[in-house]
Short mmCIF file of C-alpha atoms and ligand atoms in Angstrom, two decimals:
data_model
loop_
_atom_site.label_atom_id
_atom_site.label_comp_id
_atom_site.label_asym_id
_atom_site.label_seq_id
_atom_site.Cartn_x
_atom_site.Cartn_y
_atom_site.Cartn_z
CA MET Q 252 -7.27 6.23 -2.23
CA ARG Q 253 -5.00 8.02 -4.61
CA PHE Q 254 -1.55 7.25 -5.96
CA ASP Q 255 0.49 9.73 -7.90
CA VAL Q 256 3.24 7.96 -9.78
CA ILE Q 257 6.26 9.90 -10.81
CA THR Q 258 7.72 8.27 -13.92
CA LEU Q 259 9.61 9.01 -17.23
CA PHE Q 260 7.61 6.14 -18.81
CA PRO Q 261 3.94 6.53 -17.87
CA GLU Q 262 2.89 4.68 -20.98
CA LEU Q 263 4.37 1.43 -19.38
CA PHE Q 264 1.38 1.64 -17.03
CA ILE Q 265 -1.39 1.74 -19.50
CA PRO Q 266 -1.87 -1.90 -20.38
CA PHE Q 267 -1.33 -2.79 -16.78
CA LEU Q 268 -4.18 -0.50 -15.67
CA GLU Q 269 -6.49 -1.77 -18.38
CA THR Q 270 -6.07 -5.51 -17.85
CA GLY Q 271 -7.27 -8.10 -15.33
CA VAL Q 272 -9.38 -8.25 -12.30
CA THR Q 273 -7.88 -5.07 -10.77
CA ARG Q 274 -8.94 -2.97 -13.80
CA ARG Q 275 -12.21 -2.23 -12.18
CA ALA Q 276 -10.61 -0.64 -9.22
CA TYR Q 277 -8.51 1.73 -11.53
CA GLU Q 278 -11.38 2.56 -13.71
CA SER Q 279 -13.86 3.28 -11.03
CA GLY Q 280 -11.28 5.50 -9.21
CA GLN Q 281 -11.52 3.35 -6.12
CA VAL Q 282 -7.68 3.12 -6.54
CA ASP Q 283 -7.16 6.47 -8.29
CA VAL Q 284 -3.83 6.33 -10.18
CA ARG Q 285 -2.31 9.44 -11.81
CA PHE Q 286 0.92 9.99 -13.59
CA TRP Q 287 3.45 12.86 -13.51
CA ASN Q 288 6.31 13.04 -15.84
CA PRO Q 289 9.33 14.91 -14.28
CA ARG Q 290 10.21 15.96 -18.04
CA ASP Q 291 7.13 18.21 -17.94
CA TYR Q 292 8.81 20.06 -15.11
CA ALA Q 293 12.34 20.34 -16.50
CA ASP Q 294 13.87 23.48 -18.04
CA GLY Q 295 15.31 24.31 -21.39
CA ASN Q 296 14.51 23.13 -24.90
CA TYR Q 297 15.61 19.53 -24.22
CA ARG Q 298 13.68 19.33 -20.97
CA ARG Q 299 16.59 17.54 -19.48
CA VAL Q 300 15.90 15.28 -16.36
CA ASP Q 301 19.34 13.58 -16.02
CA ASP Q 302 23.00 14.51 -16.03
CA ARG Q 303 26.36 12.86 -15.52
CA PRO Q 304 27.36 11.84 -12.06
CA PHE Q 305 29.72 14.10 -10.05
CA GLY Q 306 32.95 12.18 -9.39
CA GLY Q 307 32.81 10.46 -12.80
CA GLY Q 308 31.76 6.92 -13.50
CA PRO Q 309 29.23 5.37 -15.89
CA GLY Q 310 25.62 6.32 -16.51
CA MET Q 311 23.39 9.18 -15.74
CA VAL Q 312 21.66 10.43 -12.53
CA MET Q 313 18.05 11.87 -12.25
CA MET Q 314 18.29 15.56 -11.30
CA ALA Q 315 16.87 16.93 -8.17
CA GLU Q 316 15.20 20.01 -9.52
CA PRO Q 317 12.67 18.60 -12.05
CA LEU Q 318 11.64 16.06 -9.43
CA ALA Q 319 11.29 18.77 -6.86
CA ALA Q 320 9.11 20.83 -9.23
CA CYS Q 321 7.04 17.76 -10.10
CA LEU Q 322 6.46 16.96 -6.47
CA LYS Q 323 5.52 20.56 -5.71
CA ALA Q 324 2.78 20.25 -8.42
CA ILE Q 325 1.45 16.96 -7.03
CA ARG Q 326 1.39 18.38 -3.51
CA LEU Q 327 -0.57 21.38 -4.74
CA ASP Q 328 -2.94 19.15 -6.58
CA ARG Q 329 -3.50 16.69 -3.81
CA GLN Q 330 -3.67 19.34 -1.08
CA GLN Q 331 -2.17 16.97 1.42
CA ASP Q 332 1.05 17.08 3.32
CA ARG Q 333 3.59 14.29 3.60
CA GLU Q 334 2.02 12.73 6.70
CA VAL Q 335 -1.14 11.83 4.64
CA SER Q 336 0.54 11.10 1.18
CA PRO Q 337 4.17 10.16 1.84
CA LEU Q 338 6.68 10.00 -1.07
CA ILE Q 339 7.78 6.39 -1.52
CA PHE Q 340 10.96 5.82 -3.72
CA PHE Q 341 11.45 2.45 -5.30
CA SER Q 342 15.08 1.37 -4.67
CA PRO Q 343 17.10 -1.76 -4.13
CA ILE Q 344 18.12 -0.51 -0.67
CA GLY Q 345 14.49 -0.15 0.55
CA GLU Q 346 12.29 -2.28 2.69
CA ARG Q 347 11.45 -5.47 1.02
CA LEU Q 348 7.88 -5.45 -0.38
CA SER Q 349 5.84 -7.87 1.78
CA HIS Q 350 2.18 -8.53 2.81
CA PRO Q 351 2.28 -6.28 5.90
CA LEU Q 352 3.71 -3.43 3.78
CA VAL Q 353 1.00 -3.88 1.07
CA GLU Q 354 -1.71 -3.89 3.85
CA ARG Q 355 -0.35 -0.75 5.38
CA HIS Q 356 -0.62 0.99 2.00
CA SER Q 357 -4.13 -0.53 1.26
CA ASN Q 358 -5.41 1.02 4.49
CA SER Q 359 -4.01 4.39 3.72
CA ALA Q 360 -5.00 7.45 1.70
CA GLY Q 361 -2.45 6.43 -0.92
CA ALA Q 362 0.95 7.78 -1.59
CA ILE Q 363 3.24 9.45 -4.18
CA LEU Q 364 5.40 6.79 -5.87
CA LEU Q 365 8.77 7.76 -7.41
CA CYS Q 366 10.21 5.48 -10.13
CA GLY Q 367 13.89 5.93 -10.48
CA ARG Q 368 15.79 5.45 -13.85
CA TYR Q 369 19.54 5.36 -14.94
CA GLU Q 370 21.89 5.04 -12.07
CA GLY Q 371 19.24 6.47 -9.65
CA VAL Q 372 18.20 9.71 -8.20
CA ASP Q 373 20.31 12.68 -6.80
CA GLN Q 374 20.76 11.77 -3.14
CA ARG Q 375 19.97 15.40 -2.10
CA PHE Q 376 16.43 14.88 -3.38
CA ILE Q 377 16.08 11.67 -1.60
CA ASP Q 378 17.36 13.02 1.64
CA THR Q 379 15.06 16.06 1.42
CA TYR Q 380 11.71 14.52 0.21
CA VAL Q 381 11.58 10.86 0.36
CA ASP Q 382 9.65 9.31 3.33
CA GLY Q 383 10.17 5.68 2.58
CA GLN Q 384 11.84 3.37 0.22
CA ILE Q 385 10.51 -0.04 -1.08
CA SER Q 386 12.64 -2.71 -2.75
CA LEU Q 387 11.19 -5.64 -4.89
CA GLY Q 388 14.08 -7.81 -3.87
CA ASP Q 389 17.90 -8.28 -4.01
CA PHE Q 390 18.23 -7.58 -7.89
CA VAL Q 391 18.46 -4.49 -10.00
CA LEU Q 392 15.74 -3.42 -12.33
CA SER Q 393 16.07 -0.87 -15.02
CA GLY Q 394 13.49 1.29 -13.47
CA GLY Q 395 11.09 1.48 -10.46
CA GLU Q 396 7.94 1.07 -12.76
CA ILE Q 397 7.65 -2.61 -12.30
CA ALA Q 398 8.01 -2.24 -8.52
CA ALA Q 399 5.26 0.47 -8.60
CA MET Q 400 3.00 -1.82 -10.56
CA ALA Q 401 3.66 -4.65 -8.08
CA LEU Q 402 2.54 -2.40 -5.18
CA LEU Q 403 -0.47 -1.04 -6.97
CA ASP Q 404 -1.55 -4.42 -8.06
CA ALA Q 405 -1.21 -5.92 -4.54
CA VAL Q 406 -3.04 -2.97 -2.98
CA ALA Q 407 -5.86 -2.97 -5.56
CA ARG Q 408 -6.78 -6.64 -5.05
CA LEU Q 409 -7.27 -5.99 -1.27
CA GLN Q 410 -9.86 -3.30 -1.82
CA PRO Q 411 -13.39 -4.43 -1.16
CA GLY Q 412 -15.36 -5.48 -4.26
CA VAL Q 413 -12.38 -5.68 -6.48
CA LEU Q 414 -11.98 -9.55 -6.72
CA ASN Q 415 -14.84 -11.49 -8.22
CA ASP Q 416 -14.96 -13.67 -5.08
CA GLU Q 417 -14.79 -11.46 -2.03
CA GLY Q 418 -13.29 -14.40 0.04
CA SER Q 419 -10.53 -15.27 -2.31
CA HIS Q 420 -7.89 -13.05 -1.04
CA GLN Q 421 -8.68 -14.08 2.43
CA LEU Q 422 -7.35 -17.57 1.56
CA ASP Q 423 -4.26 -16.29 -0.20
CA SER Q 424 -0.82 -16.84 1.14
CA PHE Q 425 0.61 -14.59 3.85
CA ASN Q 426 -2.94 -13.42 5.08
CA PRO Q 427 -2.33 -12.49 8.80
CA ALA Q 428 -6.12 -12.25 9.32
CA LEU Q 429 -6.28 -16.06 8.72
CA ASP Q 430 -2.90 -17.62 9.80
CA GLY Q 431 -0.25 -16.10 7.54
CA LEU Q 432 0.58 -19.55 6.15
CA LEU Q 433 1.27 -20.44 2.35
CA ASP Q 434 -1.81 -21.21 0.19
CA CYS Q 435 -2.62 -24.86 -0.74
CA PRO Q 436 -2.19 -26.23 -4.20
CA HIS Q 437 -5.05 -25.81 -6.70
CA PHE Q 438 -6.48 -28.09 -9.40
CA THR Q 439 -8.98 -27.69 -12.11
CA ARG Q 440 -10.39 -29.70 -15.11
CA PRO Q 441 -9.73 -32.23 -16.61
CA GLU Q 442 -9.66 -34.68 -13.77
CA LEU Q 443 -6.77 -36.68 -15.50
CA TRP Q 444 -4.22 -34.59 -17.29
CA GLU Q 445 -1.22 -36.36 -18.94
CA GLY Q 446 -1.86 -39.35 -16.72
CA LEU Q 447 -1.82 -37.30 -13.56
CA PRO Q 448 -5.10 -37.42 -11.50
CA VAL Q 449 -6.58 -34.84 -9.31
CA PRO Q 450 -6.40 -35.65 -5.58
CA GLU Q 451 -9.31 -37.83 -5.06
CA VAL Q 452 -10.54 -35.92 -1.94
CA LEU Q 453 -11.16 -32.85 -4.13
CA LEU Q 454 -13.66 -34.85 -6.08
CA SER Q 455 -15.45 -36.20 -3.08
CA GLY Q 456 -17.81 -33.32 -2.44
CA HIS Q 457 -17.07 -33.88 1.29
CA HIS Q 458 -16.64 -30.24 2.49
CA ALA Q 459 -14.99 -31.09 5.86
CA ARG Q 460 -12.50 -33.54 4.33
CA ILE Q 461 -11.61 -31.06 1.51
CA GLU Q 462 -10.98 -28.31 4.04
CA ARG Q 463 -8.88 -30.68 6.17
CA TRP Q 464 -6.87 -31.73 3.07
CA ARG Q 465 -6.26 -28.06 2.13
CA ARG Q 466 -5.15 -27.15 5.64
CA ASP Q 467 -2.71 -30.04 5.72
CA GLN Q 468 -1.28 -29.16 2.32
CA SER Q 469 -0.81 -25.61 3.51
CA LEU Q 470 0.83 -26.60 6.74
CA ALA Q 471 3.15 -29.07 4.93
CA LEU Q 472 4.13 -26.53 2.35
CA THR Q 473 4.72 -23.86 4.92
CA ALA Q 474 6.74 -26.20 7.17
CA ASN Q 475 8.90 -27.23 4.18
CA LEU Q 476 9.43 -23.94 2.43
CA ARG Q 477 8.83 -21.07 4.96
CA PRO Q 478 9.21 -22.62 8.52
CA GLU Q 479 9.44 -19.06 10.08
CA LEU Q 480 5.71 -18.32 8.94
CA LEU Q 481 4.75 -21.47 10.70
CA ASN Q 482 6.44 -20.39 14.02
CA ALA Q 483 4.92 -16.89 13.74
CA ALA Q 484 1.37 -18.61 13.41
CA ARG Q 485 2.19 -20.82 16.40
CA SER Q 486 3.03 -17.74 18.52
CA GLU Q 487 -0.27 -16.26 17.59
CA ASN Q 488 -2.02 -19.51 18.61
CA LYS Q 489 -3.21 -20.16 15.05
CA ILE Q 490 -1.93 -23.57 14.92
CA THR Q 491 -4.37 -26.06 16.45
CA ALA Q 492 -3.60 -29.47 18.23
CA ASP Q 493 -4.94 -31.23 15.03
CA ASP Q 494 -2.54 -29.20 12.91
CA GLU Q 495 0.37 -30.26 15.16
CA VAL Q 496 -0.53 -33.87 14.67
CA VAL Q 497 -0.36 -33.35 10.89
CA LEU Q 498 2.93 -31.63 11.07
CA LYS Q 499 4.45 -34.43 13.30
CA ARG Q 500 3.17 -36.93 10.73
CA GLU Q 501 4.79 -34.99 7.86
CA ASN Q 502 8.09 -34.75 9.53
C1 SAM H 1311 19.30 0.68 -12.67
S1 SAM H 1311 18.49 1.00 -11.20
C2 SAM H 1311 19.72 1.73 -10.23
C3 SAM H 1311 20.46 0.91 -9.41
C4 SAM H 1311 21.33 1.49 -8.43
N1 SAM H 1311 22.52 2.08 -9.12
C5 SAM H 1311 21.99 0.43 -7.47
O1 SAM H 1311 22.84 -0.27 -7.84
O2 SAM H 1311 21.30 0.27 -6.30
C6 SAM H 1311 17.37 2.36 -11.80
C7 SAM H 1311 16.13 2.50 -10.80
O3 SAM H 1311 15.46 1.14 -10.82
C8 SAM H 1311 14.76 1.07 -9.59
N2 SAM H 1311 15.05 -0.27 -9.03
C9 SAM H 1311 16.01 -1.05 -9.44
N3 SAM H 1311 16.14 -2.16 -8.72
C10 SAM H 1311 15.04 -2.07 -7.88
C11 SAM H 1311 14.60 -3.00 -6.86
N4 SAM H 1311 15.15 -4.20 -6.59
N5 SAM H 1311 13.38 -2.65 -6.19
C12 SAM H 1311 12.83 -1.43 -6.54
N6 SAM H 1311 13.25 -0.61 -7.35
C13 SAM H 1311 14.33 -0.84 -8.14
C14 SAM H 1311 15.05 2.26 -8.71
O4 SAM H 1311 14.10 3.14 -8.82
C15 SAM H 1311 16.33 2.67 -9.35
O5 SAM H 1311 16.69 3.99 -9.05
#
């Protein structure tokens, strides 16, 4: 799988790619990430990539032409058309990044990711070339790079062999293959920290009781914080009669 990132600040990605459990995926090329700077495709001595907005107003806008030339170079290099490697633009107006969206990308051949800066990108470029838009949430970032990293990170950790423990992402929140519920709380050493003990059941060594406790915690958390996830799990028959008893008791 290959991601081509169009960014004015490729250096922002270097520590991200070299750190943490997902590093292996990037280093081995399992998730192949390449960078393209639109400045390298801009004309003139100043290699200008932005200009003032027509109609006036504050800020600058990323120009269509350097982006189009950059995209052309990527398509030539990838030898794939937009059906195989769509151009995704990170934008506050895009589809909210979610587990289903991450899964879709993690089962794909990759994509071309466009990180905007300044006031954004000339709309004519977006209308002509962009295939999808993704938002990190209802707030405004200074650029799309953090959103691109969020997508890359979430996709990389779903790739086989990337996490130390293969099963660990299976148990994470939002996993539809399991039940789509929120994960349970986690505890580690020491057993007593600032007068706060670890739940006794987790020290019991009793596997079935521990599993039941984790399930109950996950159900209660989801019912309290994200009831719509619980209803979705119900509609897929992933909530058992025992689970319903627990939920009734918690209510
Ligand atoms: C300062 S923002 C532009 C914001 C734009 N004028 C607006 O109000 O919608 C610059 C760039 O950051 C990125 N960006 C900002 N907020 C984002 C978000 N919530 N999700 C994804 N990308 C975002 C986009 O690529 C955007 O073009």
